[in-house]
PDB file of N, CA and C in Angstrom:
ATOM      1  N   UNK A 208    -101.539 -49.315  33.416  1.00  0.00           N
ATOM      2  CA  UNK A 208    -100.521 -48.147  33.136  1.00  0.00           C
ATOM      3  C   UNK A 208     -99.020 -48.485  32.843  1.00  0.00           C
ATOM      4  N   UNK A 209     -98.535 -47.726  31.201  1.00  0.00           N
ATOM      5  CA  UNK A 209     -97.192 -48.356  31.105  1.00  0.00           C
ATOM      6  C   UNK A 209     -97.221 -46.903  30.908  1.00  0.00           C
ATOM      7  N   UNK A 210     -95.529 -46.710  31.577  1.00  0.00           N
ATOM      8  CA  UNK A 210     -94.757 -45.724  31.795  1.00  0.00           C
ATOM      9  C   UNK A 210     -92.963 -46.142  30.698  1.00  0.00           C
ATOM     10  N   UNK A 211     -92.870 -45.144  30.075  1.00  0.00           N
ATOM     11  CA  UNK A 211     -91.579 -45.459  28.720  1.00  0.00           C
ATOM     12  C   UNK A 211     -91.044 -44.197  28.466  1.00  0.00           C
ATOM     13  N   UNK A 212     -89.424 -43.974  28.656  1.00  0.00           N
ATOM     14  CA  UNK A 212     -88.764 -43.138  28.302  1.00  0.00           C
ATOM     15  C   UNK A 212     -88.905 -43.150  26.309  1.00  0.00           C
ATOM     16  N   UNK A 213     -88.921 -42.102  25.965  1.00  0.00           N
ATOM     17  CA  UNK A 213     -89.319 -41.523  24.654  1.00  0.00           C
ATOM     18  C   UNK A 213     -87.761 -40.577  24.286  1.00  0.00           C
ATOM     19  N   UNK A 214     -87.677 -40.716  23.298  1.00  0.00           N
ATOM     20  CA  UNK A 214     -86.840 -39.653  22.189  1.00  0.00           C
ATOM     21  C   UNK A 214     -87.367 -38.545  21.907  1.00  0.00           C
ATOM     22  N   UNK A 215     -88.697 -38.927  21.734  1.00  0.00           N
ATOM     23  CA  UNK A 215     -89.490 -37.742  21.320  1.00  0.00           C
ATOM     24  C   UNK A 215     -89.072 -36.288  22.456  1.00  0.00           C
ATOM     25  N   UNK A 216     -88.092 -35.464  21.539  1.00  0.00           N
ATOM     26  CA  UNK A 216     -88.359 -34.269  22.256  1.00  0.00           C
ATOM     27  C   UNK A 216     -88.677 -33.333  21.864  1.00  0.00           C
ATOM     28  N   UNK A 217     -89.321 -31.790  21.974  1.00  0.00           N
ATOM     29  CA  UNK A 217     -89.346 -30.719  22.117  1.00  0.00           C
ATOM     30  C   UNK A 217     -88.678 -30.100  20.776  1.00  0.00           C
ATOM     31  N   UNK A 218     -88.719 -29.580  19.801  1.00  0.00           N
ATOM     32  CA  UNK A 218     -87.647 -29.306  19.200  1.00  0.00           C
ATOM     33  C   UNK A 218     -86.999 -27.742  19.798  1.00  0.00           C
ATOM     34  N   UNK A 219     -85.775 -27.743  19.521  1.00  0.00           N
ATOM     35  CA  UNK A 219     -85.205 -26.116  20.370  1.00  0.00           C
ATOM     36  C   UNK A 219     -84.562 -27.142  22.446  1.00  0.00           C
ATOM     37  N   UNK A 220     -85.110 -28.087  22.385  1.00  0.00           N
ATOM     38  CA  UNK A 220     -84.549 -27.296  23.972  1.00  0.00           C
ATOM     39  C   UNK A 220     -83.355 -28.782  24.354  1.00  0.00           C
ATOM     40  N   UNK A 221     -83.126 -28.475  25.395  1.00  0.00           N
ATOM     41  CA  UNK A 221     -81.830 -29.127  25.522  1.00  0.00           C
ATOM     42  C   UNK A 221     -82.475 -30.690  26.172  1.00  0.00           C
ATOM     43  N   UNK A 222     -83.423 -31.586  26.140  1.00  0.00           N
ATOM     44  CA  UNK A 222     -83.953 -32.350  26.992  1.00  0.00           C
ATOM     45  C   UNK A 222     -83.447 -33.218  25.883  1.00  0.00           C
ATOM     46  N   UNK A 223     -83.201 -34.728  26.838  1.00  0.00           N
ATOM     47  CA  UNK A 223     -82.485 -35.927  25.551  1.00  0.00           C
ATOM     48  C   UNK A 223     -83.949 -36.982  25.152  1.00  0.00           C
ATOM     49  N   UNK A 224     -84.494 -37.184  26.284  1.00  0.00           N
ATOM     50  CA  UNK A 224     -85.846 -38.020  26.658  1.00  0.00           C
ATOM     51  C   UNK A 224     -86.527 -37.261  26.760  1.00  0.00           C
ATOM     52  N   UNK A 225     -87.561 -37.734  26.861  1.00  0.00           N
ATOM     53  CA  UNK A 225     -89.432 -37.509  27.401  1.00  0.00           C
ATOM     54  C   UNK A 225     -89.826 -38.550  28.125  1.00  0.00           C
ATOM     55  N   UNK A 226     -90.878 -38.118  29.150  1.00  0.00           N
ATOM     56  CA  UNK A 226     -91.409 -39.580  29.230  1.00  0.00           C
ATOM     57  C   UNK A 226     -93.151 -39.655  28.747  1.00  0.00           C
ATOM     58  N   UNK A 227     -93.287 -40.991  28.378  1.00  0.00           N
ATOM     59  CA  UNK A 227     -95.058 -41.950  27.851  1.00  0.00           C
ATOM     60  C   UNK A 227     -95.049 -41.971  28.845  1.00  0.00           C
ATOM     61  N   UNK A 228     -96.722 -41.510  28.969  1.00  0.00           N
ATOM     62  CA  UNK A 228     -97.632 -42.540  29.929  1.00  0.00           C
ATOM     63  C   UNK A 228     -98.999 -43.252  28.915  1.00  0.00           C
ATOM     64  N   UNK A 229     -98.896 -44.097  29.167  1.00  0.00           N
ATOM     65  CA  UNK A 229    -100.519 -44.665  27.909  1.00  0.00           C
ATOM     66  C   UNK A 229    -101.101 -45.265  29.354  1.00  0.00           C
ATOM     67  N   UNK A 230    -102.240 -45.635  28.718  1.00  0.00           N
ATOM     68  CA  UNK A 230    -103.429 -45.896  29.499  1.00  0.00           C
ATOM     69  C   UNK A 230    -104.444 -46.854  29.243  1.00  0.00           C
ATOM     70  N   UNK A 231    -104.077 -48.191  30.037  1.00  0.00           N
ATOM     71  CA  UNK A 231    -104.177 -49.267  29.867  1.00  0.00           C
ATOM     72  C   UNK A 231    -105.138 -49.617  30.493  1.00  0.00           C
ATOM     73  N   UNK A 232    -105.952 -50.512  29.706  1.00  0.00           N
ATOM     74  CA  UNK A 232    -107.508 -51.379  30.450  1.00  0.00           C
ATOM     75  C   UNK A 232    -107.319 -52.613  31.717  1.00  0.00           C
ATOM     76  N   UNK A 233    -107.969 -52.686  32.306  1.00  0.00           N
ATOM     77  CA  UNK A 233    -107.252 -53.462  33.421  1.00  0.00           C
ATOM     78  C   UNK A 233    -109.116 -53.993  33.701  1.00  0.00           C
ATOM     79  N   UNK A 234    -108.940 -55.196  33.323  1.00  0.00           N
ATOM     80  CA  UNK A 234    -110.743 -55.782  33.543  1.00  0.00           C
ATOM     81  C   UNK A 234    -111.669 -55.447  31.951  1.00  0.00           C
ATOM     82  N   UNK A 235    -112.232 -53.947  32.715  1.00  0.00           N
ATOM     83  CA  UNK A 235    -113.293 -53.616  32.426  1.00  0.00           C
ATOM     84  C   UNK A 235    -112.795 -52.110  32.601  1.00  0.00           C
ATOM     85  N   UNK A 236    -112.153 -51.484  33.308  1.00  0.00           N
ATOM     86  CA  UNK A 236    -111.750 -50.321  33.342  1.00  0.00           C
ATOM     87  C   UNK A 236    -110.350 -50.095  33.418  1.00  0.00           C
ATOM     88  N   UNK A 237    -110.315 -48.844  32.636  1.00  0.00           N
ATOM     89  CA  UNK A 237    -109.096 -47.972  31.792  1.00  0.00           C
ATOM     90  C   UNK A 237    -108.380 -47.332  32.956  1.00  0.00           C
ATOM     91  N   UNK A 238    -107.231 -47.322  33.328  1.00  0.00           N
ATOM     92  CA  UNK A 238    -106.667 -47.811  34.479  1.00  0.00           C
ATOM     93  C   UNK A 238    -105.920 -45.799  33.786  1.00  0.00           C
ATOM     94  N   UNK A 239    -106.138 -45.059  35.292  1.00  0.00           N
ATOM     95  CA  UNK A 239    -104.740 -43.532  34.559  1.00  0.00           C
ATOM     96  C   UNK A 239    -103.675 -44.062  34.814  1.00  0.00           C
ATOM     97  N   UNK A 240    -102.669 -43.022  33.893  1.00  0.00           N
ATOM     98  CA  UNK A 240    -101.526 -43.163  34.097  1.00  0.00           C
ATOM     99  C   UNK A 240    -101.086 -42.002  34.964  1.00  0.00           C
ATOM    100  N   UNK A 241     -99.717 -42.866  35.744  1.00  0.00           N
ATOM    101  CA  UNK A 241     -99.238 -41.385  37.224  1.00  0.00           C
ATOM    102  C   UNK A 241     -98.249 -41.714  37.179  1.00  0.00           C
ATOM    103  N   UNK A 242     -97.375 -40.778  36.715  1.00  0.00           N
ATOM    104  CA  UNK A 242     -95.866 -40.493  37.224  1.00  0.00           C
ATOM    105  C   UNK A 242     -95.734 -39.865  37.888  1.00  0.00           C
ATOM    106  N   UNK A 243     -95.591 -39.901  39.083  1.00  0.00           N
ATOM    107  CA  UNK A 243     -94.995 -39.229  40.602  1.00  0.00           C
ATOM    108  C   UNK A 243     -93.415 -39.105  40.872  1.00  0.00           C
ATOM    109  N   UNK A 244     -93.023 -38.139  41.830  1.00  0.00           N
ATOM    110  CA  UNK A 244     -91.877 -37.868  42.390  1.00  0.00           C
ATOM    111  C   UNK A 244     -91.681 -38.256  44.059  1.00  0.00           C
ATOM    112  N   UNK A 245     -92.862 -38.552  44.466  1.00  0.00           N
ATOM    113  CA  UNK A 245     -93.519 -39.182  45.625  1.00  0.00           C
ATOM    114  C   UNK A 245     -93.675 -40.295  45.783  1.00  0.00           C
ATOM    115  N   UNK A 246     -95.182 -40.472  46.523  1.00  0.00           N
ATOM    116  CA  UNK A 246     -95.317 -41.281  46.929  1.00  0.00           C
ATOM    117  C   UNK A 246     -96.860 -41.911  46.171  1.00  0.00           C
ATOM    118  N   UNK A 247     -97.029 -43.472  46.426  1.00  0.00           N
ATOM    119  CA  UNK A 247     -98.418 -44.251  45.346  1.00  0.00           C
ATOM    120  C   UNK A 247     -98.584 -44.442  46.782  1.00  0.00           C
ATOM    121  N   UNK A 248    -100.198 -44.434  46.686  1.00  0.00           N
ATOM    122  CA  UNK A 248    -101.021 -44.909  48.068  1.00  0.00           C
ATOM    123  C   UNK A 248    -101.737 -45.910  47.674  1.00  0.00           C
ATOM    124  N   UNK A 249    -102.273 -47.146  47.480  1.00  0.00           N
ATOM    125  CA  UNK A 249    -103.429 -47.884  47.671  1.00  0.00           C
ATOM    126  C   UNK A 249    -103.696 -48.606  49.011  1.00  0.00           C
ATOM    127  N   UNK A 250    -104.954 -47.496  48.445  1.00  0.00           N
ATOM    128  CA  UNK A 250    -105.476 -47.632  50.124  1.00  0.00           C
ATOM    129  C   UNK A 250    -106.909 -48.935  50.191  1.00  0.00           C
ATOM    130  N   UNK A 251    -107.389 -48.428  48.615  1.00  0.00           N
ATOM    131  CA  UNK A 251    -108.188 -50.089  48.604  1.00  0.00           C
ATOM    132  C   UNK A 251    -108.169 -50.240  47.361  1.00  0.00           C
ATOM    133  N   UNK A 252    -109.419 -51.669  47.844  1.00  0.00           N
ATOM    134  CA  UNK A 252    -109.403 -52.004  46.539  1.00  0.00           C
ATOM    135  C   UNK A 252    -110.049 -51.282  45.230  1.00  0.00           C
ATOM    136  N   UNK A 253    -111.247 -50.340  45.679  1.00  0.00           N
ATOM    137  CA  UNK A 253    -111.875 -49.630  44.868  1.00  0.00           C
ATOM    138  C   UNK A 253    -111.095 -48.432  44.273  1.00  0.00           C
ATOM    139  N   UNK A 254    -111.481 -48.190  43.177  1.00  0.00           N
ATOM    140  CA  UNK A 254    -110.400 -46.953  42.180  1.00  0.00           C
ATOM    141  C   UNK A 254    -111.534 -45.621  42.580  1.00  0.00           C
ATOM    142  N   UNK A 255    -112.511 -45.644  43.011  1.00  0.00           N
ATOM    143  CA  UNK A 255    -113.295 -44.317  43.837  1.00  0.00           C
ATOM    144  C   UNK A 255    -112.755 -44.235  44.940  1.00  0.00           C
ATOM    145  N   UNK A 256    -112.114 -44.767  45.757  1.00  0.00           N
ATOM    146  CA  UNK A 256    -111.300 -44.382  47.250  1.00  0.00           C
ATOM    147  C   UNK A 256    -110.331 -43.567  47.289  1.00  0.00           C
ATOM    148  N   UNK A 257    -110.587 -42.928  48.010  1.00  0.00           N
ATOM    149  CA  UNK A 257    -109.770 -41.145  48.058  1.00  0.00           C
ATOM    150  C   UNK A 257    -108.505 -41.237  49.116  1.00  0.00           C
ATOM    151  N   UNK A 258    -108.345 -43.121  49.992  1.00  0.00           N
ATOM    152  CA  UNK A 258    -106.858 -43.317  50.355  1.00  0.00           C
ATOM    153  C   UNK A 258    -106.319 -43.860  49.267  1.00  0.00           C
ATOM    154  N   UNK A 259    -106.479 -44.372  47.703  1.00  0.00           N
ATOM    155  CA  UNK A 259    -105.629 -43.916  46.580  1.00  0.00           C
ATOM    156  C   UNK A 259    -105.071 -42.697  46.134  1.00  0.00           C
ATOM    157  N   UNK A 260    -104.010 -42.957  46.140  1.00  0.00           N
ATOM    158  CA  UNK A 260    -103.408 -40.967  45.350  1.00  0.00           C
ATOM    159  C   UNK A 260    -102.157 -40.980  45.795  1.00  0.00           C
ATOM    160  N   UNK A 261    -101.934 -40.143  44.951  1.00  0.00           N
ATOM    161  CA  UNK A 261     -99.828 -40.448  45.264  1.00  0.00           C
ATOM    162  C   UNK A 261     -99.740 -39.079  45.802  1.00  0.00           C
ATOM    163  N   UNK A 262     -99.031 -38.713  46.866  1.00  0.00           N
ATOM    164  CA  UNK A 262     -98.154 -37.608  47.910  1.00  0.00           C
ATOM    165  C   UNK A 262     -96.653 -37.417  47.255  1.00  0.00           C
ATOM    166  N   UNK A 263     -96.122 -35.702  47.733  1.00  0.00           N
ATOM    167  CA  UNK A 263     -95.052 -35.896  47.532  1.00  0.00           C
ATOM    168  C   UNK A 263     -94.983 -34.761  48.609  1.00  0.00           C
ATOM    169  N   UNK A 264     -94.302 -35.637  49.865  1.00  0.00           N
ATOM    170  CA  UNK A 264     -94.014 -34.926  50.902  1.00  0.00           C
ATOM    171  C   UNK A 264     -92.729 -34.081  50.854  1.00  0.00           C
ATOM    172  N   UNK A 265     -92.139 -33.032  51.033  1.00  0.00           N
ATOM    173  CA  UNK A 265     -90.937 -32.929  50.845  1.00  0.00           C
ATOM    174  C   UNK A 265     -90.253 -32.864  52.174  1.00  0.00           C
ATOM    175  N   UNK A 266     -91.085 -32.795  53.248  1.00  0.00           N
ATOM    176  CA  UNK A 266     -90.015 -32.770  54.772  1.00  0.00           C
ATOM    177  C   UNK A 266     -90.099 -34.256  55.685  1.00  0.00           C
ATOM    178  N   UNK A 267     -90.610 -34.982  54.477  1.00  0.00           N
ATOM    179  CA  UNK A 267     -90.473 -36.251  54.662  1.00  0.00           C
ATOM    180  C   UNK A 267     -88.933 -37.109  54.446  1.00  0.00           C
ATOM    181  N   UNK A 268     -88.759 -37.540  55.747  1.00  0.00           N
ATOM    182  CA  UNK A 268     -87.965 -38.480  55.991  1.00  0.00           C
ATOM    183  C   UNK A 268     -87.524 -40.200  55.426  1.00  0.00           C
ATOM    184  N   UNK A 269     -88.779 -40.401  54.764  1.00  0.00           N
ATOM    185  CA  UNK A 269     -89.184 -41.947  54.251  1.00  0.00           C
ATOM    186  C   UNK A 269     -88.907 -42.556  53.460  1.00  0.00           C
ATOM    187  N   UNK A 270     -87.407 -43.398  53.624  1.00  0.00           N
ATOM    188  CA  UNK A 270     -87.334 -44.065  52.178  1.00  0.00           C
ATOM    189  C   UNK A 270     -88.052 -45.079  51.788  1.00  0.00           C
ATOM    190  N   UNK A 271     -87.524 -45.542  50.736  1.00  0.00           N
ATOM    191  CA  UNK A 271     -88.250 -46.675  50.355  1.00  0.00           C
ATOM    192  C   UNK A 271     -87.200 -48.147  50.391  1.00  0.00           C
ATOM    193  N   UNK A 272     -87.258 -49.155  49.964  1.00  0.00           N
ATOM    194  CA  UNK A 272     -86.658 -50.459  50.038  1.00  0.00           C
ATOM    195  C   UNK A 272     -84.067 -50.123  50.033  1.00  0.00           C
ATOM    196  N   UNK A 273     -84.250 -49.834  48.807  1.00  0.00           N
ATOM    197  CA  UNK A 273     -83.036 -49.206  48.355  1.00  0.00           C
ATOM    198  C   UNK A 273     -82.385 -48.404  49.028  1.00  0.00           C
ATOM    199  N   UNK A 274     -83.094 -47.914  49.719  1.00  0.00           N
ATOM    200  CA  UNK A 274     -82.925 -46.966  50.783  1.00  0.00           C
ATOM    201  C   UNK A 274     -83.004 -45.184  50.078  1.00  0.00           C
ATOM    202  N   UNK A 275     -83.864 -45.233  48.744  1.00  0.00           N
ATOM    203  CA  UNK A 275     -83.617 -43.778  48.600  1.00  0.00           C
ATOM    204  C   UNK A 275     -84.891 -43.100  48.848  1.00  0.00           C
ATOM    205  N   UNK A 276     -84.830 -42.049  48.878  1.00  0.00           N
ATOM    206  CA  UNK A 276     -85.412 -41.018  49.333  1.00  0.00           C
ATOM    207  C   UNK A 276     -86.677 -41.285  48.505  1.00  0.00           C
ATOM    208  N   UNK A 277     -87.924 -41.019  48.951  1.00  0.00           N
ATOM    209  CA  UNK A 277     -89.915 -41.060  47.884  1.00  0.00           C
ATOM    210  C   UNK A 277     -89.866 -39.638  47.472  1.00  0.00           C
ATOM    211  N   UNK A 278     -89.049 -38.661  47.911  1.00  0.00           N
ATOM    212  CA  UNK A 278     -89.348 -37.307  48.267  1.00  0.00           C
ATOM    213  C   UNK A 278     -87.860 -36.402  46.944  1.00  0.00           C
ATOM    214  N   UNK A 279     -87.381 -37.051  45.568  1.00  0.00           N
ATOM    215  CA  UNK A 279     -86.450 -36.845  45.328  1.00  0.00           C
ATOM    216  C   UNK A 279     -86.500 -34.753  45.038  1.00  0.00           C
ATOM    217  N   UNK A 280     -85.262 -34.572  45.583  1.00  0.00           N
ATOM    218  CA  UNK A 280     -85.401 -33.278  44.912  1.00  0.00           C
ATOM    219  C   UNK A 280     -85.143 -32.450  43.110  1.00  0.00           C
ATOM    220  N   UNK A 281     -85.979 -31.603  42.691  1.00  0.00           N
ATOM    221  CA  UNK A 281     -85.030 -32.367  41.872  1.00  0.00           C
ATOM    222  C   UNK A 281     -85.066 -30.451  41.469  1.00  0.00           C
ATOM    223  N   UNK A 282     -83.631 -30.001  41.105  1.00  0.00           N
ATOM    224  CA  UNK A 282     -83.057 -29.079  40.840  1.00  0.00           C
ATOM    225  C   UNK A 282     -83.858 -28.068  39.065  1.00  0.00           C
ATOM    226  N   UNK A 283     -84.591 -28.858  38.572  1.00  0.00           N
ATOM    227  CA  UNK A 283     -85.268 -27.935  37.231  1.00  0.00           C
ATOM    228  C   UNK A 283     -86.339 -28.326  36.927  1.00  0.00           C
ATOM    229  N   UNK A 284     -87.371 -27.642  35.895  1.00  0.00           N
ATOM    230  CA  UNK A 284     -88.843 -27.683  35.955  1.00  0.00           C
ATOM    231  C   UNK A 284     -88.730 -28.606  34.364  1.00  0.00           C
ATOM    232  N   UNK A 285     -90.171 -29.466  34.139  1.00  0.00           N
ATOM    233  CA  UNK A 285     -90.425 -30.071  32.563  1.00  0.00           C
ATOM    234  C   UNK A 285     -90.171 -28.284  31.564  1.00  0.00           C
ATOM    235  N   UNK A 286     -90.085 -28.552  30.574  1.00  0.00           N
ATOM    236  CA  UNK A 286     -89.922 -27.382  29.957  1.00  0.00           C
ATOM    237  C   UNK A 286     -91.357 -27.781  29.359  1.00  0.00           C
ATOM    238  N   UNK A 287     -92.026 -28.508  29.101  1.00  0.00           N
ATOM    239  CA  UNK A 287     -93.592 -28.342  28.163  1.00  0.00           C
ATOM    240  C   UNK A 287     -94.309 -29.996  28.945  1.00  0.00           C
ATOM    241  N   UNK A 288     -94.863 -30.016  28.442  1.00  0.00           N
ATOM    242  CA  UNK A 288     -96.260 -31.010  29.119  1.00  0.00           C
ATOM    243  C   UNK A 288     -96.472 -31.521  27.766  1.00  0.00           C
ATOM    244  N   UNK A 289     -97.212 -32.372  27.104  1.00  0.00           N
ATOM    245  CA  UNK A 289     -97.410 -33.037  25.731  1.00  0.00           C
ATOM    246  C   UNK A 289     -98.752 -33.667  25.643  1.00  0.00           C
ATOM    247  N   UNK A 290     -99.478 -33.157  25.298  1.00  0.00           N
ATOM    248  CA  UNK A 290    -101.133 -34.218  25.165  1.00  0.00           C
ATOM    249  C   UNK A 290    -101.069 -34.566  23.864  1.00  0.00           C
ATOM    250  N   UNK A 291    -101.124 -35.730  23.195  1.00  0.00           N
ATOM    251  CA  UNK A 291    -101.959 -36.281  22.118  1.00  0.00           C
ATOM    252  C   UNK A 291    -102.397 -37.683  21.748  1.00  0.00           C
TER     253      UNK A 291
END
């Protein structure tokens, strides 16, 4: 999966960038694209295993190796979601 910043924004919006999530093939399986403001749990080598998931727990005090919280407060919301 590839996640990159793009200058492709909705006309008339105040945003300057957007995120482009591109699915890619890993061996024989197309990997789904994921963008999260939480934690990605890779609990199994099997893609179908429910222990592989993302979650956001706003009450958690857990931090990453840089000391940043896993659930960053967001004070705004996306103005759109675009698929093409």
